[in-house]
Amino acid sequence: MQTDGNKSTLLLIDDQPSFPEDFLALTGEEFHVVTAKSGEEALRLLSQTAPDLVLLDLKLGRGIDGLETLKRIKRSNPEVPVIMVTAHASFETAVQAGGLGAAHYFSKAPNLKELRFVIQRHVQQRVVERAYREELQRRYPRILGASTALQKVLQEIATLAPADCSVLITGESGTGKELVAHEIHQRSSRGHRPMLIINCSNLPAPLFESEFFGHEAGAFTGATSRHLGKFEEAEGSTLFLDEIADLPLESQPKILRVLETGDFRRLNGNADLHTDVRIIAATNKNLPEAVKAGGFRKDLLYRLNAVEIYVPALREHREDVPLLARHYLEHFAHRQHKPVPEIPAPLMEIWQSYDWPGNVRELRNLMQNVVLFSKDGQIDATRLRIDVPEPRTISEEFQRLFHLPYEEAKNKLLGHFQDEYFHAVLERCEGNVTRAAEFAQVNRATIYRLLQHEKDDEARSQ
């Protein structure tokens, strides 16, 4: 953080007064320096605000020691650089500190000018990183995640937003599909107008045409005046069709016509109207399977699915859990005017191992409860009810591999994995080998060999 006058904030953790006094004498008013005399006090301060840099004594006289404090700081505030200082420097402790994420390691009798230079360098780097993060937040204010999976989604958003084509967003409930739709819309040429949303699962079939296309007075009992439908209201903007798989089958041809021609007619109207609307649709269901089952039109799927963005489940990018948890804790703490609760490292590890069946929505709700029932920055453990799955038992089929030589067992297991993996990828890509190879990041020949191998096995078995 930066205080008034754009001073960077340093947190200095030392149980003895001499080093802080020397440091303050050296730096004068260059930095805003906050001091803590123990690891516990420092962690409480860090739960309320994030400094630009931490100076940490290795040997703290009471409570948790410097290395344990370093470990906890890097878990709760991984982006904050920590410089270790000690009166008992050794190669072993330097290696330990570096392994735990310390940015630098100094003797307590250092060249203070050199220490000041190192601090200035790290603080300047923090300023650059903060500006970069603020730019990312300006461009992607709603979607958080540093994982490869989330970065892929952000790249796809940046590519598709200006393209003005239809987009189908897929993924489980609670993953943030509507947020992705908002980002695509806001970064498009239509972003100056509000995006309109229709939840197809909440739309009774009798109201479908009136909701989408509007109606004239007298169209049905109670229709005393003209009503504009969403296609008219969204003129020049984006219409987001959430839960598109639940659209009534008998209504789908009418939506298809608008997608193909841009034309529609109000209920009880006598003239065709034209609309300029971008369609973004979302579903948590498998639309190709719905087509096979007769519940969804193939031609409508092709129209909607000009481009697909898959939003991964939270269990597919667990490394983002600490970042998301911290974000929501800060968000709800700010709204409730409460200190941000400190999350113990073992609890964060449990959260990262949890499958989150409700995805980001479930995590968000849990963080809201954590803040609501926290007291003085301390969490209420009785409010942290999540069902961590029991450890998996080894299947009988897998146990049989233990009776085989290593190479034979490994080859059988690898072959089974390849079969299952590529079948799943091919199904997701609707049998398109080129798309499947691109998704799996392998040559098409690899998938063709697998398919040919299966054909040969079938021929031999006949």
Short mmCIF file of C-alpha atoms in Angstrom, two decimals:
data_model
loop_
_atom_site.label_atom_id
_atom_site.label_comp_id
_atom_site.label_asym_id
_atom_site.label_seq_id
_atom_site.Cartn_x
_atom_site.Cartn_y
_atom_site.Cartn_z
CA MET A 1 0.00 0.00 0.00
CA GLN A 2 1.02 3.64 -0.39
CA THR A 3 0.18 6.27 2.20
CA ASP A 4 -0.48 9.97 1.74
CA GLY A 5 2.37 11.57 -0.12
CA ASN A 6 2.87 8.31 -2.03
CA LYS A 7 5.15 6.87 0.65
CA SER A 8 5.60 3.12 0.49
CA THR A 9 4.77 1.20 3.66
CA LEU A 10 7.32 -1.14 5.26
CA LEU A 11 6.52 -3.58 8.06
CA LEU A 12 9.54 -4.09 10.33
CA ILE A 13 9.33 -7.14 12.63
CA ASP A 14 11.92 -7.22 15.42
CA ASP A 15 11.63 -7.80 19.17
CA GLN A 16 14.67 -5.60 19.89
CA PRO A 17 14.57 -1.78 19.50
CA SER A 18 18.13 -1.17 18.26
CA PHE A 19 17.77 -2.27 14.62
CA PRO A 20 14.46 -0.44 14.02
CA GLU A 21 16.02 2.71 15.49
CA ASP A 22 19.08 2.43 13.22
CA PHE A 23 16.89 1.79 10.20
CA LEU A 24 14.62 4.77 10.91
CA ALA A 25 17.67 6.99 11.38
CA LEU A 26 18.95 5.89 7.96
CA THR A 27 15.74 6.23 5.97
CA GLY A 28 14.25 9.24 7.71
CA GLU A 29 10.83 9.97 6.22
CA GLU A 30 11.43 8.13 2.95
CA PHE A 31 9.10 5.28 3.98
CA HIS A 32 6.09 4.88 6.22
CA VAL A 33 7.39 2.29 8.71
CA VAL A 34 5.07 0.12 10.81
CA THR A 35 6.69 -2.01 13.53
CA ALA A 36 5.74 -5.29 15.17
CA LYS A 37 7.55 -7.02 18.04
CA SER A 38 6.38 -10.57 17.33
CA GLY A 39 5.29 -12.80 14.48
CA GLU A 40 1.76 -12.96 15.84
CA GLU A 41 1.45 -9.17 15.97
CA ALA A 42 2.81 -8.91 12.42
CA LEU A 43 0.29 -11.44 11.09
CA ARG A 44 -2.55 -9.51 12.70
CA LEU A 45 -1.35 -6.33 10.99
CA LEU A 46 -1.02 -8.16 7.68
CA SER A 47 -4.60 -9.40 7.94
CA GLN A 48 -5.75 -5.77 7.89
CA THR A 49 -3.45 -4.27 5.27
CA ALA A 50 -0.69 -5.35 2.91
CA PRO A 51 2.62 -3.41 3.14
CA ASP A 52 4.93 -2.93 0.18
CA LEU A 53 7.75 -4.83 1.89
CA VAL A 54 8.48 -6.71 5.12
CA LEU A 55 11.75 -6.63 7.09
CA LEU A 56 11.80 -9.68 9.35
CA ASP A 57 14.20 -10.64 12.13
CA LEU A 58 15.15 -14.33 12.02
CA LYS A 59 15.38 -14.73 15.81
CA LEU A 60 12.25 -13.41 17.49
CA GLY A 61 12.33 -13.59 21.27
CA ARG A 62 8.78 -14.82 21.86
CA GLY A 63 6.06 -16.66 20.01
CA ILE A 64 6.67 -18.09 16.56
CA ASP A 65 10.17 -17.67 15.16
CA GLY A 66 11.22 -15.79 12.04
CA LEU A 67 11.14 -18.74 9.65
CA GLU A 68 7.64 -19.77 10.73
CA THR A 69 6.52 -16.13 10.45
CA LEU A 70 8.02 -15.99 6.95
CA LYS A 71 6.18 -19.17 5.98
CA ARG A 72 2.84 -17.79 7.16
CA ILE A 73 3.39 -14.41 5.50
CA LYS A 74 4.11 -16.04 2.14
CA ARG A 75 0.97 -18.17 2.48
CA SER A 76 -1.34 -15.28 3.32
CA ASN A 77 0.39 -12.51 1.31
CA PRO A 78 2.51 -14.29 -1.31
CA GLU A 79 3.01 -11.13 -3.38
CA VAL A 80 4.69 -9.12 -0.56
CA PRO A 81 8.53 -9.32 -0.64
CA VAL A 82 10.17 -10.29 2.66
CA ILE A 83 13.78 -9.41 3.54
CA MET A 84 15.27 -11.45 6.39
CA VAL A 85 17.72 -9.81 8.79
CA THR A 86 19.64 -11.62 11.54
CA ALA A 87 22.51 -11.20 13.95
CA HIS A 88 23.34 -14.90 13.47
CA ALA A 89 23.74 -15.27 9.71
CA SER A 90 24.60 -18.72 8.41
CA PHE A 91 24.52 -20.50 5.07
CA GLU A 92 21.96 -23.01 6.38
CA THR A 93 19.44 -20.39 7.51
CA ALA A 94 19.97 -18.41 4.30
CA VAL A 95 19.06 -21.50 2.28
CA GLN A 96 16.02 -22.15 4.49
CA ALA A 97 14.82 -18.57 4.16
CA GLY A 98 15.29 -18.62 0.40
CA GLY A 99 13.38 -21.87 0.15
CA LEU A 100 10.46 -20.34 2.05
CA GLY A 101 10.29 -17.37 -0.29
CA ALA A 102 12.50 -14.68 1.26
CA ALA A 103 13.46 -12.07 -1.33
CA HIS A 104 16.78 -11.26 0.37
CA TYR A 105 18.88 -12.22 3.40
CA PHE A 106 21.02 -9.74 5.36
CA SER A 107 23.24 -9.79 8.42
CA LYS A 108 22.00 -7.47 11.16
CA ALA A 109 25.23 -5.55 10.89
CA PRO A 110 24.98 -4.90 7.16
CA ASN A 111 25.99 -2.01 5.05
CA LEU A 112 22.79 -0.07 5.73
CA LYS A 113 23.15 1.87 2.49
CA GLU A 114 23.19 -1.42 0.58
CA LEU A 115 20.11 -2.57 2.52
CA ARG A 116 18.40 0.70 1.67
CA PHE A 117 19.23 0.21 -2.03
CA VAL A 118 17.80 -3.34 -2.00
CA ILE A 119 14.63 -2.11 -0.28
CA GLN A 120 14.21 0.68 -2.83
CA ARG A 121 14.63 -1.81 -5.67
CA HIS A 122 11.99 -4.18 -4.27
CA VAL A 123 9.59 -1.34 -3.47
CA GLN A 124 9.92 0.04 -7.00
CA GLN A 125 9.20 -3.42 -8.37
CA ARG A 126 6.07 -3.54 -6.21
CA VAL A 127 4.94 -0.21 -7.66
CA VAL A 128 5.34 -1.59 -11.18
CA GLU A 129 3.52 -4.81 -10.28
CA ARG A 130 0.70 -2.87 -8.62
CA ALA A 131 0.24 -0.72 -11.72
CA TYR A 132 0.13 -3.88 -13.83
CA ARG A 133 -2.45 -5.50 -11.53
CA GLU A 134 -4.57 -2.36 -11.56
CA GLU A 135 -4.50 -2.39 -15.35
CA LEU A 136 -5.56 -6.04 -15.35
CA GLN A 137 -8.35 -5.24 -12.89
CA ARG A 138 -9.46 -2.40 -15.12
CA ARG A 139 -9.54 -4.72 -18.11
CA TYR A 140 -10.81 -7.80 -16.25
CA PRO A 141 -12.43 -6.41 -13.10
CA ARG A 142 -14.57 -9.44 -12.29
CA ILE A 143 -12.50 -12.50 -13.18
CA LEU A 144 -9.69 -13.41 -10.79
CA GLY A 145 -7.15 -16.16 -11.30
CA ALA A 146 -3.46 -16.55 -11.99
CA SER A 147 -3.68 -20.21 -13.06
CA THR A 148 -3.04 -21.36 -16.61
CA ALA A 149 -6.70 -22.40 -16.91
CA LEU A 150 -8.03 -18.94 -16.01
CA GLN A 151 -5.43 -17.12 -18.09
CA LYS A 152 -6.62 -19.15 -21.09
CA VAL A 153 -10.18 -17.95 -20.47
CA LEU A 154 -8.99 -14.32 -20.26
CA GLN A 155 -7.05 -14.68 -23.50
CA GLU A 156 -10.12 -16.10 -25.23
CA ILE A 157 -12.22 -13.20 -23.93
CA ALA A 158 -9.71 -10.69 -25.31
CA THR A 159 -9.77 -12.44 -28.70
CA LEU A 160 -13.54 -12.87 -29.00
CA ALA A 161 -14.82 -9.60 -27.53
CA PRO A 162 -14.25 -7.48 -30.66
CA ALA A 163 -15.27 -10.26 -33.08
CA ASP A 164 -19.05 -9.69 -32.69
CA CYS A 165 -19.81 -13.38 -33.25
CA SER A 166 -22.11 -15.65 -31.23
CA VAL A 167 -20.40 -17.30 -28.26
CA LEU A 168 -21.38 -20.38 -26.28
CA ILE A 169 -20.02 -20.46 -22.72
CA THR A 170 -19.94 -23.89 -21.10
CA GLY A 171 -19.04 -25.06 -17.61
CA GLU A 172 -20.53 -26.24 -14.35
CA SER A 173 -22.89 -24.16 -12.23
CA GLY A 174 -21.12 -21.53 -10.15
CA THR A 175 -17.99 -21.26 -12.31
CA GLY A 176 -18.68 -17.69 -13.44
CA LYS A 177 -20.16 -18.07 -16.92
CA GLU A 178 -22.23 -14.90 -16.57
CA LEU A 179 -19.11 -12.97 -15.55
CA VAL A 180 -17.39 -14.17 -18.71
CA ALA A 181 -20.39 -12.99 -20.75
CA HIS A 182 -20.19 -9.56 -19.10
CA GLU A 183 -16.48 -9.27 -19.87
CA ILE A 184 -17.00 -10.19 -23.53
CA HIS A 185 -19.78 -7.61 -23.79
CA GLN A 186 -17.96 -4.80 -21.98
CA ARG A 187 -14.84 -5.21 -24.09
CA SER A 188 -16.83 -5.20 -27.33
CA SER A 189 -18.02 -2.28 -29.45
CA ARG A 190 -21.46 -2.80 -27.83
CA GLY A 191 -20.15 -2.34 -24.30
CA HIS A 192 -21.48 1.20 -23.93
CA ARG A 193 -25.00 -0.26 -23.68
CA PRO A 194 -26.20 -2.63 -20.94
CA MET A 195 -26.24 -6.34 -21.66
CA LEU A 196 -29.69 -7.90 -21.27
CA ILE A 197 -30.12 -11.30 -19.61
CA ILE A 198 -32.76 -13.99 -19.98
CA ASN A 199 -32.66 -17.12 -17.83
CA CYS A 200 -34.23 -19.74 -20.08
CA SER A 201 -34.84 -22.15 -17.19
CA ASN A 202 -37.16 -19.63 -15.50
CA LEU A 203 -39.19 -18.90 -18.60
CA PRO A 204 -42.59 -20.68 -18.88
CA ALA A 205 -43.33 -21.73 -22.47
CA PRO A 206 -46.54 -19.61 -22.72
CA LEU A 207 -44.55 -16.45 -21.93
CA PHE A 208 -41.68 -17.25 -24.28
CA GLU A 209 -42.77 -15.24 -27.34
CA SER A 210 -43.88 -12.23 -25.35
CA GLU A 211 -40.59 -12.15 -23.41
CA PHE A 212 -38.36 -12.52 -26.46
CA PHE A 213 -40.36 -10.81 -29.21
CA GLY A 214 -42.85 -8.59 -27.37
CA HIS A 215 -46.56 -8.20 -28.09
CA GLU A 216 -49.12 -5.73 -29.34
CA ALA A 217 -52.19 -4.69 -27.38
CA GLY A 218 -54.84 -7.40 -27.46
CA ALA A 219 -52.37 -10.22 -28.10
CA PHE A 220 -53.83 -12.12 -25.13
CA THR A 221 -56.03 -11.53 -22.10
CA GLY A 222 -54.54 -8.73 -20.04
CA ALA A 223 -52.34 -7.36 -22.86
CA THR A 224 -53.69 -3.82 -22.79
CA SER A 225 -50.68 -2.11 -24.37
CA ARG A 226 -47.64 -2.76 -26.53
CA HIS A 227 -44.76 -4.57 -24.82
CA LEU A 228 -41.23 -4.61 -26.22
CA GLY A 229 -39.42 -7.94 -26.12
CA LYS A 230 -35.78 -8.52 -25.27
CA PHE A 231 -34.70 -8.56 -28.93
CA GLU A 232 -35.97 -4.99 -29.31
CA GLU A 233 -34.66 -3.81 -25.94
CA ALA A 234 -31.22 -5.22 -26.73
CA GLU A 235 -30.96 -3.44 -30.09
CA GLY A 236 -27.31 -2.57 -30.68
CA SER A 237 -26.26 -4.46 -27.55
CA THR A 238 -25.83 -8.05 -26.35
CA LEU A 239 -28.47 -10.56 -25.27
CA PHE A 240 -27.25 -13.21 -22.84
CA LEU A 241 -29.26 -16.44 -22.90
CA ASP A 242 -28.44 -18.24 -19.66
CA GLU A 243 -29.23 -21.95 -19.28
CA ILE A 244 -29.93 -22.17 -23.02
CA ALA A 245 -30.31 -25.98 -22.79
CA ASP A 246 -33.60 -25.43 -20.93
CA LEU A 247 -35.16 -23.47 -23.78
CA PRO A 248 -38.46 -25.23 -24.68
CA LEU A 249 -38.01 -27.37 -27.79
CA GLU A 250 -41.07 -25.87 -29.50
CA SER A 251 -39.60 -22.37 -29.04
CA GLN A 252 -36.18 -23.14 -30.48
CA PRO A 253 -37.08 -22.66 -34.20
CA LYS A 254 -38.23 -19.10 -33.48
CA ILE A 255 -34.91 -18.25 -31.84
CA LEU A 256 -33.08 -19.89 -34.74
CA ARG A 257 -34.89 -17.66 -37.24
CA VAL A 258 -33.76 -14.51 -35.43
CA LEU A 259 -30.17 -15.78 -35.30
CA GLU A 260 -30.21 -16.53 -39.03
CA THR A 261 -32.02 -13.45 -40.36
CA GLY A 262 -32.29 -10.94 -37.53
CA ASP A 263 -36.04 -10.79 -38.20
CA PHE A 264 -38.93 -11.38 -35.80
CA ARG A 265 -42.54 -10.33 -35.28
CA ARG A 266 -44.30 -9.22 -32.11
CA LEU A 267 -47.24 -11.30 -30.93
CA ASN A 268 -50.36 -10.01 -32.68
CA GLY A 269 -48.12 -7.87 -34.88
CA ASN A 270 -48.50 -7.65 -38.66
CA ALA A 271 -44.99 -6.61 -39.69
CA ASP A 272 -41.53 -8.12 -39.43
CA LEU A 273 -39.00 -6.20 -37.36
CA HIS A 274 -35.22 -6.40 -37.64
CA THR A 275 -32.77 -6.41 -34.76
CA ASP A 276 -29.01 -6.00 -34.46
CA VAL A 277 -28.15 -8.06 -31.40
CA ARG A 278 -25.14 -10.14 -30.41
CA ILE A 279 -26.05 -13.44 -28.78
CA ILE A 280 -24.03 -15.00 -25.97
CA ALA A 281 -25.44 -18.22 -24.54
CA ALA A 282 -24.40 -20.34 -21.57
CA THR A 283 -25.15 -23.81 -20.29
CA ASN A 284 -23.97 -26.26 -17.65
CA LYS A 285 -25.25 -29.18 -19.72
CA ASN A 286 -23.81 -31.19 -22.60
CA LEU A 287 -25.62 -29.78 -25.63
CA PRO A 288 -24.38 -32.44 -28.10
CA GLU A 289 -25.86 -35.07 -25.78
CA ALA A 290 -29.09 -33.05 -25.58
CA VAL A 291 -29.19 -33.05 -29.40
CA LYS A 292 -28.77 -36.84 -29.45
CA ALA A 293 -31.56 -37.19 -26.88
CA GLY A 294 -33.88 -35.02 -28.98
CA GLY A 295 -34.09 -32.19 -26.47
CA PHE A 296 -32.15 -29.60 -28.47
CA ARG A 297 -32.03 -28.72 -32.15
CA LYS A 298 -28.77 -29.45 -33.95
CA ASP A 299 -29.11 -26.42 -36.25
CA LEU A 300 -29.61 -24.12 -33.26
CA LEU A 301 -26.53 -25.59 -31.58
CA TYR A 302 -24.46 -24.87 -34.68
CA ARG A 303 -25.73 -21.29 -34.77
CA LEU A 304 -25.00 -20.66 -31.10
CA ASN A 305 -21.69 -22.48 -31.04
CA ALA A 306 -19.76 -20.26 -33.45
CA VAL A 307 -17.10 -20.21 -30.73
CA GLU A 308 -17.08 -21.99 -27.37
CA ILE A 309 -15.43 -20.84 -24.16
CA TYR A 310 -15.11 -23.47 -21.45
CA VAL A 311 -15.00 -22.09 -17.90
CA PRO A 312 -13.16 -24.62 -15.72
CA ALA A 313 -14.50 -25.95 -12.43
CA LEU A 314 -12.69 -24.64 -9.35
CA ARG A 315 -11.21 -28.09 -8.69
CA GLU A 316 -9.46 -27.73 -12.07
CA HIS A 317 -7.56 -24.64 -10.90
CA ARG A 318 -7.14 -25.19 -7.16
CA GLU A 319 -4.07 -22.96 -7.14
CA ASP A 320 -6.44 -19.98 -7.45
CA VAL A 321 -8.29 -20.83 -4.20
CA PRO A 322 -6.05 -18.67 -1.91
CA LEU A 323 -6.32 -15.70 -4.28
CA LEU A 324 -10.10 -16.01 -4.59
CA ALA A 325 -10.57 -16.60 -0.87
CA ARG A 326 -8.49 -13.54 -0.01
CA HIS A 327 -10.41 -11.43 -2.54
CA TYR A 328 -13.80 -12.36 -1.12
CA LEU A 329 -12.63 -12.03 2.49
CA GLU A 330 -11.44 -8.49 1.76
CA HIS A 331 -14.63 -7.72 -0.17
CA PHE A 332 -17.00 -8.80 2.58
CA ALA A 333 -14.82 -7.42 5.38
CA HIS A 334 -14.91 -4.01 3.69
CA ARG A 335 -18.69 -4.17 3.35
CA GLN A 336 -19.11 -5.18 7.00
CA HIS A 337 -16.49 -2.68 8.25
CA LYS A 338 -14.58 -5.51 9.92
CA PRO A 339 -10.91 -6.56 9.88
CA VAL A 340 -10.01 -9.18 7.29
CA PRO A 341 -9.93 -12.57 9.07
CA GLU A 342 -6.63 -14.42 9.11
CA ILE A 343 -6.91 -17.90 7.58
CA PRO A 344 -4.61 -20.49 9.21
CA ALA A 345 -2.37 -22.23 6.69
CA PRO A 346 -3.70 -25.76 7.49
CA LEU A 347 -7.24 -24.55 6.79
CA MET A 348 -6.20 -23.06 3.45
CA GLU A 349 -4.61 -26.39 2.54
CA ILE A 350 -7.93 -28.13 3.31
CA TRP A 351 -9.74 -25.65 1.10
CA GLN A 352 -7.29 -26.30 -1.72
CA SER A 353 -7.85 -30.06 -1.47
CA TYR A 354 -11.65 -29.67 -1.39
CA ASP A 355 -13.54 -30.33 -4.65
CA TRP A 356 -15.89 -27.31 -4.39
CA PRO A 357 -18.94 -28.85 -6.10
CA GLY A 358 -20.56 -25.40 -6.04
CA ASN A 359 -17.39 -23.89 -7.54
CA VAL A 360 -16.57 -20.19 -7.08
CA ARG A 361 -20.13 -19.44 -5.94
CA GLU A 362 -19.70 -21.89 -3.04
CA LEU A 363 -16.31 -20.39 -2.12
CA ARG A 364 -17.78 -16.88 -2.21
CA ASN A 365 -20.66 -17.86 0.08
CA LEU A 366 -18.29 -19.55 2.52
CA MET A 367 -16.06 -16.46 2.70
CA GLN A 368 -19.14 -14.34 3.38
CA ASN A 369 -19.99 -16.57 6.34
CA VAL A 370 -16.40 -16.46 7.58
CA VAL A 371 -16.50 -12.66 7.67
CA LEU A 372 -20.02 -12.36 9.08
CA PHE A 373 -19.24 -14.60 12.05
CA SER A 374 -15.62 -13.53 12.61
CA LYS A 375 -14.70 -11.54 15.70
CA ASP A 376 -11.72 -9.20 15.89
CA GLY A 377 -10.23 -10.85 12.80
CA GLN A 378 -10.56 -14.35 14.26
CA ILE A 379 -12.66 -16.94 12.44
CA ASP A 380 -15.45 -19.06 13.93
CA ALA A 381 -14.53 -22.64 13.03
CA THR A 382 -18.12 -23.85 13.49
CA ARG A 383 -19.07 -21.85 10.38
CA LEU A 384 -16.61 -23.67 8.11
CA ARG A 385 -18.75 -26.63 7.18
CA ILE A 386 -17.56 -28.22 3.98
CA ASP A 387 -17.65 -31.90 3.19
CA VAL A 388 -14.08 -32.96 2.52
CA PRO A 389 -14.24 -36.30 0.69
CA GLU A 390 -12.89 -39.44 2.28
CA PRO A 391 -9.58 -40.71 0.88
CA ARG A 392 -10.14 -42.80 -2.21
CA THR A 393 -9.79 -46.55 -1.90
CA ILE A 394 -7.76 -48.45 -4.46
CA SER A 395 -9.99 -50.32 -6.90
CA GLU A 396 -9.67 -54.08 -7.39
CA GLU A 397 -8.69 -53.50 -11.02
CA PHE A 398 -5.87 -51.20 -9.93
CA GLN A 399 -4.76 -53.63 -7.20
CA ARG A 400 -4.26 -56.32 -9.85
CA LEU A 401 -1.49 -54.22 -11.34
CA PHE A 402 0.54 -54.75 -8.17
CA HIS A 403 0.96 -58.40 -9.15
CA LEU A 404 2.63 -57.53 -12.47
CA PRO A 405 6.22 -56.50 -13.23
CA TYR A 406 6.69 -52.74 -13.06
CA GLU A 407 7.04 -52.05 -16.80
CA GLU A 408 4.04 -54.22 -17.68
CA ALA A 409 1.90 -52.61 -14.97
CA LYS A 410 2.97 -49.12 -16.05
CA ASN A 411 2.19 -49.80 -19.72
CA LYS A 412 -1.25 -51.19 -18.89
CA LEU A 413 -2.07 -48.20 -16.71
CA LEU A 414 -0.76 -45.72 -19.29
CA GLY A 415 -2.71 -47.40 -22.08
CA HIS A 416 -5.91 -47.29 -20.05
CA PHE A 417 -5.35 -43.61 -19.23
CA GLN A 418 -4.70 -42.73 -22.89
CA ASP A 419 -7.89 -44.48 -23.99
CA GLU A 420 -10.04 -42.76 -21.36
CA TYR A 421 -8.42 -39.35 -21.84
CA PHE A 422 -8.64 -39.16 -25.63
CA HIS A 423 -12.18 -40.55 -25.68
CA ALA A 424 -13.24 -37.81 -23.25
CA VAL A 425 -11.49 -35.13 -25.33
CA LEU A 426 -13.02 -36.40 -28.57
CA GLU A 427 -16.47 -36.40 -27.00
CA ARG A 428 -15.97 -32.84 -25.76
CA CYS A 429 -14.87 -31.80 -29.27
CA GLU A 430 -17.79 -33.64 -30.89
CA GLY A 431 -15.50 -36.09 -32.69
CA ASN A 432 -13.46 -33.36 -34.38
CA VAL A 433 -9.89 -34.74 -34.40
CA THR A 434 -8.29 -31.39 -35.25
CA ARG A 435 -9.98 -29.62 -32.31
CA ALA A 436 -9.21 -32.56 -30.01
CA ALA A 437 -5.52 -32.51 -30.96
CA GLU A 438 -5.36 -28.75 -30.42
CA PHE A 439 -7.01 -29.06 -26.99
CA ALA A 440 -4.74 -31.96 -25.90
CA GLN A 441 -1.67 -30.26 -27.43
CA VAL A 442 -0.66 -33.35 -29.40
CA ASN A 443 -0.30 -34.14 -33.10
CA ARG A 444 -3.41 -35.32 -34.92
CA ALA A 445 -1.44 -38.44 -35.82
CA THR A 446 -1.44 -39.46 -32.16
CA ILE A 447 -5.25 -39.51 -32.05
CA TYR A 448 -5.53 -41.18 -35.46
CA ARG A 449 -3.18 -43.95 -34.25
CA LEU A 450 -5.40 -44.50 -31.21
CA LEU A 451 -8.52 -44.74 -33.37
CA GLN A 452 -6.81 -47.09 -35.82
CA HIS A 453 -5.57 -49.26 -32.96
CA GLU A 454 -9.14 -49.61 -31.69
CA LYS A 455 -10.38 -50.55 -35.17
CA ASP A 456 -7.68 -53.22 -35.41
CA ASP A 457 -8.65 -54.60 -32.00
CA GLU A 458 -12.31 -54.75 -33.05
CA ALA A 459 -11.40 -56.53 -36.29
CA ARG A 460 -9.33 -59.12 -34.42
CA SER A 461 -12.14 -59.76 -31.94
CA GLN A 462 -14.67 -60.53 -34.70
#
